[in-house]
């Protein structure tokens, strides 16, 4: 559960600073993308470079297997977050992963290390030939398992590891409530950079629309910074831009 969600459920008491920033935003208005991102930057008052997140509510039923929206996309300006990558690979694939900057590379020994409790990684990548052995980690890793749908089971380990390390590759997955939560950059990014990253994600979601999804697909878009208030994005203009891309 995100901080924004915990606050909306009353699990976190809003601070005076948060209430002051929230007062700058019309909660009933859907802002043009550029204006919404400007407000997010203006209402981000943390001492660190806050992450800018987006929550996209989709008109899908995640309980249905064919409506469990997930995938990856490339953000033109990256997320601004460095991630640790571990790769299950052997031979030339292992060498390619190491040269691409993977933080940990191995085969059976890496599987044993994870079984022993090691978790110092953000993303796991595997080559297809390793998946029968990696499969034994399914219960241990759950959604962190390498998966073809998220692009983390691949023979092109160099490209995938590079994209993850440069933080340009973004994996997304709808949650039980039908919402996609994803980072689209940092508060230090320009409005243009954040806007292009947001459009890249929305375009990917449009292309991932399940054929069985009925009615309005993208139902709500909200952007916010770490510990900052949410800002609603105008659906019509944002959706049209995503569909044209």
mmCIF file with all atom_site columns, N, CA and C in Angstrom, residues 121-173:
data_model
loop_
_atom_site.group_PDB
_atom_site.id
_atom_site.type_symbol
_atom_site.label_atom_id
_atom_site.label_alt_id
_atom_site.label_comp_id
_atom_site.label_asym_id
_atom_site.label_entity_id
_atom_site.label_seq_id
_atom_site.pdbx_PDB_ins_code
_atom_site.Cartn_x
_atom_site.Cartn_y
_atom_site.Cartn_z
_atom_site.occupancy
_atom_site.B_iso_or_equiv
_atom_site.pdbx_formal_charge
_atom_site.auth_seq_id
_atom_site.auth_comp_id
_atom_site.auth_asym_id
_atom_site.auth_atom_id
_atom_site.pdbx_PDB_model_num
ATOM 1   N N  . UNK A 1 121 ? 18.617 -7.485  -4.016  1.00 0.00 ? 121 UNK A N  1
ATOM 2   C CA . UNK A 1 121 ? 18.392 -7.174  -5.425  1.00 0.00 ? 121 UNK A CA 1
ATOM 3   C C  . UNK A 1 121 ? 17.019 -6.512  -5.556  1.00 0.00 ? 121 UNK A C  1
ATOM 4   N N  . UNK A 1 122 ? 16.835 -5.783  -6.652  1.00 0.00 ? 122 UNK A N  1
ATOM 5   C CA . UNK A 1 122 ? 15.539 -5.178  -6.948  1.00 0.00 ? 122 UNK A CA 1
ATOM 6   C C  . UNK A 1 122 ? 14.818 -5.918  -8.066  1.00 0.00 ? 122 UNK A C  1
ATOM 7   N N  . UNK A 1 123 ? 15.610 -6.403  -9.046  1.00 0.00 ? 123 UNK A N  1
ATOM 8   C CA . UNK A 1 123 ? 15.034 -7.081  -10.208 1.00 0.00 ? 123 UNK A CA 1
ATOM 9   C C  . UNK A 1 123 ? 15.813 -8.360  -10.493 1.00 0.00 ? 123 UNK A C  1
ATOM 10  N N  . UNK A 1 124 ? 15.078 -9.415  -10.842 1.00 0.00 ? 124 UNK A N  1
ATOM 11  C CA . UNK A 1 124 ? 15.691 -10.672 -11.238 1.00 0.00 ? 124 UNK A CA 1
ATOM 12  C C  . UNK A 1 124 ? 15.466 -10.909 -12.724 1.00 0.00 ? 124 UNK A C  1
ATOM 13  N N  . UNK A 1 125 ? 16.523 -11.319 -13.411 1.00 0.00 ? 125 UNK A N  1
ATOM 14  C CA . UNK A 1 125 ? 16.463 -11.634 -14.845 1.00 0.00 ? 125 UNK A CA 1
ATOM 15  C C  . UNK A 1 125 ? 16.964 -13.059 -15.021 1.00 0.00 ? 125 UNK A C  1
ATOM 16  N N  . UNK A 1 126 ? 16.412 -13.775 -15.983 1.00 0.00 ? 126 UNK A N  1
ATOM 17  C CA . UNK A 1 126 ? 16.867 -15.149 -16.229 1.00 0.00 ? 126 UNK A CA 1
ATOM 18  C C  . UNK A 1 126 ? 16.831 -15.466 -17.711 1.00 0.00 ? 126 UNK A C  1
ATOM 19  N N  . UNK A 1 127 ? 17.730 -16.318 -18.145 1.00 0.00 ? 127 UNK A N  1
ATOM 20  C CA . UNK A 1 127 ? 17.665 -16.823 -19.518 1.00 0.00 ? 127 UNK A CA 1
ATOM 21  C C  . UNK A 1 127 ? 16.677 -17.999 -19.521 1.00 0.00 ? 127 UNK A C  1
ATOM 22  N N  . UNK A 1 128 ? 16.041 -18.266 -20.667 1.00 0.00 ? 128 UNK A N  1
ATOM 23  C CA . UNK A 1 128 ? 15.024 -19.329 -20.728 1.00 0.00 ? 128 UNK A CA 1
ATOM 24  C C  . UNK A 1 128 ? 15.521 -20.690 -20.256 1.00 0.00 ? 128 UNK A C  1
ATOM 25  N N  . UNK A 1 129 ? 16.785 -21.024 -20.562 1.00 0.00 ? 129 UNK A N  1
ATOM 26  C CA . UNK A 1 129 ? 17.292 -22.342 -20.179 1.00 0.00 ? 129 UNK A CA 1
ATOM 27  C C  . UNK A 1 129 ? 17.439 -22.506 -18.670 1.00 0.00 ? 129 UNK A C  1
ATOM 28  N N  . UNK A 1 130 ? 17.446 -21.381 -17.932 1.00 0.00 ? 130 UNK A N  1
ATOM 29  C CA . UNK A 1 130 ? 17.582 -21.442 -16.480 1.00 0.00 ? 130 UNK A CA 1
ATOM 30  C C  . UNK A 1 130 ? 16.244 -21.594 -15.767 1.00 0.00 ? 130 UNK A C  1
ATOM 31  N N  . UNK A 1 131 ? 15.132 -21.328 -16.472 1.00 0.00 ? 131 UNK A N  1
ATOM 32  C CA . UNK A 1 131 ? 13.832 -21.276 -15.811 1.00 0.00 ? 131 UNK A CA 1
ATOM 33  C C  . UNK A 1 131 ? 13.381 -22.591 -15.156 1.00 0.00 ? 131 UNK A C  1
ATOM 34  N N  . UNK A 1 132 ? 13.688 -23.773 -15.727 1.00 0.00 ? 132 UNK A N  1
ATOM 35  C CA . UNK A 1 132 ? 13.292 -24.994 -15.021 1.00 0.00 ? 132 UNK A CA 1
ATOM 36  C C  . UNK A 1 132 ? 13.883 -25.076 -13.618 1.00 0.00 ? 132 UNK A C  1
ATOM 37  N N  . UNK A 1 133 ? 15.144 -24.649 -13.473 1.00 0.00 ? 133 UNK A N  1
ATOM 38  C CA . UNK A 1 133 ? 15.784 -24.664 -12.158 1.00 0.00 ? 133 UNK A CA 1
ATOM 39  C C  . UNK A 1 133 ? 15.302 -23.507 -11.291 1.00 0.00 ? 133 UNK A C  1
ATOM 40  N N  . UNK A 1 134 ? 15.109 -22.341 -11.900 1.00 0.00 ? 134 UNK A N  1
ATOM 41  C CA . UNK A 1 134 ? 14.657 -21.158 -11.163 1.00 0.00 ? 134 UNK A CA 1
ATOM 42  C C  . UNK A 1 134 ? 13.232 -21.351 -10.657 1.00 0.00 ? 134 UNK A C  1
ATOM 43  N N  . UNK A 1 135 ? 12.473 -22.193 -11.343 1.00 0.00 ? 135 UNK A N  1
ATOM 44  C CA . UNK A 1 135 ? 11.072 -22.414 -10.974 1.00 0.00 ? 135 UNK A CA 1
ATOM 45  C C  . UNK A 1 135 ? 10.892 -22.868 -9.545  1.00 0.00 ? 135 UNK A C  1
ATOM 46  N N  . UNK A 1 136 ? 11.891 -23.508 -8.970  1.00 0.00 ? 136 UNK A N  1
ATOM 47  C CA . UNK A 1 136 ? 11.781 -23.980 -7.590  1.00 0.00 ? 136 UNK A CA 1
ATOM 48  C C  . UNK A 1 136 ? 11.720 -22.822 -6.585  1.00 0.00 ? 136 UNK A C  1
ATOM 49  N N  . UNK A 1 137 ? 12.021 -21.602 -7.061  1.00 0.00 ? 137 UNK A N  1
ATOM 50  C CA . UNK A 1 137 ? 11.972 -20.427 -6.188  1.00 0.00 ? 137 UNK A CA 1
ATOM 51  C C  . UNK A 1 137 ? 10.604 -19.746 -6.220  1.00 0.00 ? 137 UNK A C  1
ATOM 52  N N  . UNK A 1 138 ? 9.664  -20.320 -6.968  1.00 0.00 ? 138 UNK A N  1
ATOM 53  C CA . UNK A 1 138 ? 8.363  -19.684 -7.156  1.00 0.00 ? 138 UNK A CA 1
ATOM 54  C C  . UNK A 1 138 ? 7.686  -19.261 -5.870  1.00 0.00 ? 138 UNK A C  1
ATOM 55  N N  . UNK A 1 139 ? 7.579  -20.161 -4.916  1.00 0.00 ? 139 UNK A N  1
ATOM 56  C CA . UNK A 1 139 ? 6.917  -19.824 -3.649  1.00 0.00 ? 139 UNK A CA 1
ATOM 57  C C  . UNK A 1 139 ? 7.722  -18.826 -2.839  1.00 0.00 ? 139 UNK A C  1
ATOM 58  N N  . UNK A 1 140 ? 9.024  -18.890 -2.968  1.00 0.00 ? 140 UNK A N  1
ATOM 59  C CA . UNK A 1 140 ? 9.896  -17.989 -2.208  1.00 0.00 ? 140 UNK A CA 1
ATOM 60  C C  . UNK A 1 140 ? 9.818  -16.561 -2.730  1.00 0.00 ? 140 UNK A C  1
ATOM 61  N N  . UNK A 1 141 ? 9.826  -16.409 -4.052  1.00 0.00 ? 141 UNK A N  1
ATOM 62  C CA . UNK A 1 141 ? 9.900  -15.077 -4.662  1.00 0.00 ? 141 UNK A CA 1
ATOM 63  C C  . UNK A 1 141 ? 8.548  -14.490 -5.037  1.00 0.00 ? 141 UNK A C  1
ATOM 64  N N  . UNK A 1 142 ? 7.571  -15.329 -5.305  1.00 0.00 ? 142 UNK A N  1
ATOM 65  C CA . UNK A 1 142 ? 6.247  -14.817 -5.687  1.00 0.00 ? 142 UNK A CA 1
ATOM 66  C C  . UNK A 1 142 ? 6.332  -13.925 -6.912  1.00 0.00 ? 142 UNK A C  1
ATOM 67  N N  . UNK A 1 143 ? 5.771  -12.694 -6.839  1.00 0.00 ? 143 UNK A N  1
ATOM 68  C CA . UNK A 1 143 ? 5.760  -11.797 -7.997  1.00 0.00 ? 143 UNK A CA 1
ATOM 69  C C  . UNK A 1 143 ? 7.134  -11.279 -8.427  1.00 0.00 ? 143 UNK A C  1
ATOM 70  N N  . UNK A 1 144 ? 8.170  -11.552 -7.630  1.00 0.00 ? 144 UNK A N  1
ATOM 71  C CA . UNK A 1 144 ? 9.519  -11.107 -7.991  1.00 0.00 ? 144 UNK A CA 1
ATOM 72  C C  . UNK A 1 144 ? 10.205 -12.094 -8.939  1.00 0.00 ? 144 UNK A C  1
ATOM 73  N N  . UNK A 1 145 ? 9.542  -13.191 -9.210  1.00 0.00 ? 145 UNK A N  1
ATOM 74  C CA . UNK A 1 145 ? 10.100 -14.192 -10.129 1.00 0.00 ? 145 UNK A CA 1
ATOM 75  C C  . UNK A 1 145 ? 10.287 -13.605 -11.523 1.00 0.00 ? 145 UNK A C  1
ATOM 76  N N  . UNK A 1 146 ? 11.360 -13.993 -12.240 1.00 0.00 ? 146 UNK A N  1
ATOM 77  C CA . UNK A 1 146 ? 11.493 -13.596 -13.649 1.00 0.00 ? 146 UNK A CA 1
ATOM 78  C C  . UNK A 1 146 ? 10.269 -14.085 -14.418 1.00 0.00 ? 146 UNK A C  1
ATOM 79  N N  . UNK A 1 147 ? 9.807  -13.270 -15.353 1.00 0.00 ? 147 UNK A N  1
ATOM 80  C CA . UNK A 1 147 ? 8.580  -13.612 -16.068 1.00 0.00 ? 147 UNK A CA 1
ATOM 81  C C  . UNK A 1 147 ? 8.665  -13.136 -17.514 1.00 0.00 ? 147 UNK A C  1
ATOM 82  N N  . UNK A 1 148 ? 8.306  -13.971 -18.467 1.00 0.00 ? 148 UNK A N  1
ATOM 83  C CA . UNK A 1 148 ? 8.362  -13.549 -19.879 1.00 0.00 ? 148 UNK A CA 1
ATOM 84  C C  . UNK A 1 148 ? 7.502  -12.315 -20.170 1.00 0.00 ? 148 UNK A C  1
ATOM 85  N N  . UNK A 1 149 ? 6.350  -12.196 -19.482 1.00 0.00 ? 149 UNK A N  1
ATOM 86  C CA . UNK A 1 149 ? 5.452  -11.065 -19.733 1.00 0.00 ? 149 UNK A CA 1
ATOM 87  C C  . UNK A 1 149 ? 6.067  -9.736  -19.307 1.00 0.00 ? 149 UNK A C  1
ATOM 88  N N  . UNK A 1 150 ? 6.936  -9.796  -18.313 1.00 0.00 ? 150 UNK A N  1
ATOM 89  C CA . UNK A 1 150 ? 7.586  -8.562  -17.857 1.00 0.00 ? 150 UNK A CA 1
ATOM 90  C C  . UNK A 1 150 ? 8.941  -8.370  -18.531 1.00 0.00 ? 150 UNK A C  1
ATOM 91  N N  . UNK A 1 151 ? 9.285  -9.274  -19.451 1.00 0.00 ? 151 UNK A N  1
ATOM 92  C CA . UNK A 1 151 ? 10.531 -9.134  -20.200 1.00 0.00 ? 151 UNK A CA 1
ATOM 93  C C  . UNK A 1 151 ? 11.773 -9.532  -19.443 1.00 0.00 ? 151 UNK A C  1
ATOM 94  N N  . UNK A 1 152 ? 11.600 -10.189 -18.290 1.00 0.00 ? 152 UNK A N  1
ATOM 95  C CA . UNK A 1 152 ? 12.769 -10.559 -17.487 1.00 0.00 ? 152 UNK A CA 1
ATOM 96  C C  . UNK A 1 152 ? 13.218 -12.001 -17.707 1.00 0.00 ? 152 UNK A C  1
ATOM 97  N N  . UNK A 1 153 ? 12.560 -12.693 -18.620 1.00 0.00 ? 153 UNK A N  1
ATOM 98  C CA . UNK A 1 153 ? 13.072 -13.984 -19.107 1.00 0.00 ? 153 UNK A CA 1
ATOM 99  C C  . UNK A 1 153 ? 13.457 -13.756 -20.556 1.00 0.00 ? 153 UNK A C  1
ATOM 100 N N  . UNK A 1 154 ? 14.760 -13.755 -20.839 1.00 0.00 ? 154 UNK A N  1
ATOM 101 C CA . UNK A 1 154 ? 15.223 -13.320 -22.158 1.00 0.00 ? 154 UNK A CA 1
ATOM 102 C C  . UNK A 1 154 ? 16.600 -13.886 -22.488 1.00 0.00 ? 154 UNK A C  1
ATOM 103 N N  . UNK A 1 155 ? 16.890 -13.948 -23.769 1.00 0.00 ? 155 UNK A N  1
ATOM 104 C CA . UNK A 1 155 ? 18.240 -14.294 -24.203 1.00 0.00 ? 155 UNK A CA 1
ATOM 105 C C  . UNK A 1 155 ? 19.052 -13.025 -24.450 1.00 0.00 ? 155 UNK A C  1
ATOM 106 N N  . UNK A 1 156 ? 18.358 -11.888 -24.531 1.00 0.00 ? 156 UNK A N  1
ATOM 107 C CA . UNK A 1 156 ? 19.038 -10.609 -24.754 1.00 0.00 ? 156 UNK A CA 1
ATOM 108 C C  . UNK A 1 156 ? 19.337 -9.949  -23.415 1.00 0.00 ? 156 UNK A C  1
ATOM 109 N N  . UNK A 1 157 ? 20.112 -10.650 -22.586 1.00 0.00 ? 157 UNK A N  1
ATOM 110 C CA . UNK A 1 157 ? 20.354 -10.178 -21.226 1.00 0.00 ? 157 UNK A CA 1
ATOM 111 C C  . UNK A 1 157 ? 21.090 -8.841  -21.199 1.00 0.00 ? 157 UNK A C  1
ATOM 112 N N  . UNK A 1 158 ? 21.961 -8.603  -22.156 1.00 0.00 ? 158 UNK A N  1
ATOM 113 C CA . UNK A 1 158 ? 22.717 -7.358  -22.182 1.00 0.00 ? 158 UNK A CA 1
ATOM 114 C C  . UNK A 1 158 ? 21.789 -6.148  -22.294 1.00 0.00 ? 158 UNK A C  1
ATOM 115 N N  . UNK A 1 159 ? 20.842 -6.208  -23.241 1.00 0.00 ? 159 UNK A N  1
ATOM 116 C CA . UNK A 1 159 ? 19.918 -5.094  -23.448 1.00 0.00 ? 159 UNK A CA 1
ATOM 117 C C  . UNK A 1 159 ? 19.027 -4.879  -22.238 1.00 0.00 ? 159 UNK A C  1
ATOM 118 N N  . UNK A 1 160 ? 18.507 -5.972  -21.679 1.00 0.00 ? 160 UNK A N  1
ATOM 119 C CA . UNK A 1 160 ? 17.589 -5.865  -20.541 1.00 0.00 ? 160 UNK A CA 1
ATOM 120 C C  . UNK A 1 160 ? 18.311 -5.331  -19.308 1.00 0.00 ? 160 UNK A C  1
ATOM 121 N N  . UNK A 1 161 ? 19.483 -5.854  -19.020 1.00 0.00 ? 161 UNK A N  1
ATOM 122 C CA . UNK A 1 161 ? 20.234 -5.391  -17.850 1.00 0.00 ? 161 UNK A CA 1
ATOM 123 C C  . UNK A 1 161 ? 20.613 -3.922  -18.014 1.00 0.00 ? 161 UNK A C  1
ATOM 124 N N  . UNK A 1 162 ? 21.054 -3.549  -19.203 1.00 0.00 ? 162 UNK A N  1
ATOM 125 C CA . UNK A 1 162 ? 21.397 -2.147  -19.463 1.00 0.00 ? 162 UNK A CA 1
ATOM 126 C C  . UNK A 1 162 ? 20.226 -1.233  -19.191 1.00 0.00 ? 162 UNK A C  1
ATOM 127 N N  . UNK A 1 163 ? 19.043 -1.616  -19.691 1.00 0.00 ? 163 UNK A N  1
ATOM 128 C CA . UNK A 1 163 ? 17.847 -0.783  -19.533 1.00 0.00 ? 163 UNK A CA 1
ATOM 129 C C  . UNK A 1 163 ? 17.447 -0.656  -18.064 1.00 0.00 ? 163 UNK A C  1
ATOM 130 N N  . UNK A 1 164 ? 17.569 -1.759  -17.327 1.00 0.00 ? 164 UNK A N  1
ATOM 131 C CA . UNK A 1 164 ? 17.221 -1.712  -15.904 1.00 0.00 ? 164 UNK A CA 1
ATOM 132 C C  . UNK A 1 164 ? 18.213 -0.851  -15.128 1.00 0.00 ? 164 UNK A C  1
ATOM 133 N N  . UNK A 1 165 ? 19.493 -1.035  -15.390 1.00 0.00 ? 165 UNK A N  1
ATOM 134 C CA . UNK A 1 165 ? 20.511 -0.268  -14.670 1.00 0.00 ? 165 UNK A CA 1
ATOM 135 C C  . UNK A 1 165 ? 20.444 1.222   -14.980 1.00 0.00 ? 165 UNK A C  1
ATOM 136 N N  . UNK A 1 166 ? 20.061 1.556   -16.208 1.00 0.00 ? 166 UNK A N  1
ATOM 137 C CA . UNK A 1 166 ? 19.932 2.965   -16.577 1.00 0.00 ? 166 UNK A CA 1
ATOM 138 C C  . UNK A 1 166 ? 18.572 3.526   -16.161 1.00 0.00 ? 166 UNK A C  1
ATOM 139 N N  . UNK A 1 167 ? 17.745 2.670   -15.576 1.00 0.00 ? 167 UNK A N  1
ATOM 140 C CA . UNK A 1 167 ? 16.423 3.045   -15.064 1.00 0.00 ? 167 UNK A CA 1
ATOM 141 C C  . UNK A 1 167 ? 15.479 3.538   -16.149 1.00 0.00 ? 167 UNK A C  1
ATOM 142 N N  . UNK A 1 168 ? 15.708 3.098   -17.402 1.00 0.00 ? 168 UNK A N  1
ATOM 143 C CA . UNK A 1 168 ? 14.783 3.491   -18.467 1.00 0.00 ? 168 UNK A CA 1
ATOM 144 C C  . UNK A 1 168 ? 13.668 2.470   -18.627 1.00 0.00 ? 168 UNK A C  1
ATOM 145 N N  . UNK A 1 169 ? 13.895 1.256   -18.145 1.00 0.00 ? 169 UNK A N  1
ATOM 146 C CA . UNK A 1 169 ? 12.916 0.177   -18.304 1.00 0.00 ? 169 UNK A CA 1
ATOM 147 C C  . UNK A 1 169 ? 11.976 0.149   -17.113 1.00 0.00 ? 169 UNK A C  1
ATOM 148 N N  . UNK A 1 170 ? 10.687 0.217   -17.377 1.00 0.00 ? 170 UNK A N  1
ATOM 149 C CA . UNK A 1 170 ? 9.696  0.225   -16.315 1.00 0.00 ? 170 UNK A CA 1
ATOM 150 C C  . UNK A 1 170 ? 8.752  -0.967  -16.455 1.00 0.00 ? 170 UNK A C  1
ATOM 151 N N  . UNK A 1 171 ? 8.643  -1.754  -15.408 1.00 0.00 ? 171 UNK A N  1
ATOM 152 C CA . UNK A 1 171 ? 7.685  -2.863  -15.380 1.00 0.00 ? 171 UNK A CA 1
ATOM 153 C C  . UNK A 1 171 ? 6.430  -2.384  -14.655 1.00 0.00 ? 171 UNK A C  1
ATOM 154 N N  . UNK A 1 172 ? 5.267  -2.744  -15.182 1.00 0.00 ? 172 UNK A N  1
ATOM 155 C CA . UNK A 1 172 ? 4.010  -2.351  -14.542 1.00 0.00 ? 172 UNK A CA 1
ATOM 156 C C  . UNK A 1 172 ? 3.110  -3.569  -14.415 1.00 0.00 ? 172 UNK A C  1
ATOM 157 N N  . UNK A 1 173 ? 2.246  -3.523  -13.410 1.00 0.00 ? 173 UNK A N  1
ATOM 158 C CA . UNK A 1 173 ? 1.318  -4.626  -13.182 1.00 0.00 ? 173 UNK A CA 1
ATOM 159 C C  . UNK A 1 173 ? 0.109  -4.108  -12.404 1.00 0.00 ? 173 UNK A C  1
#
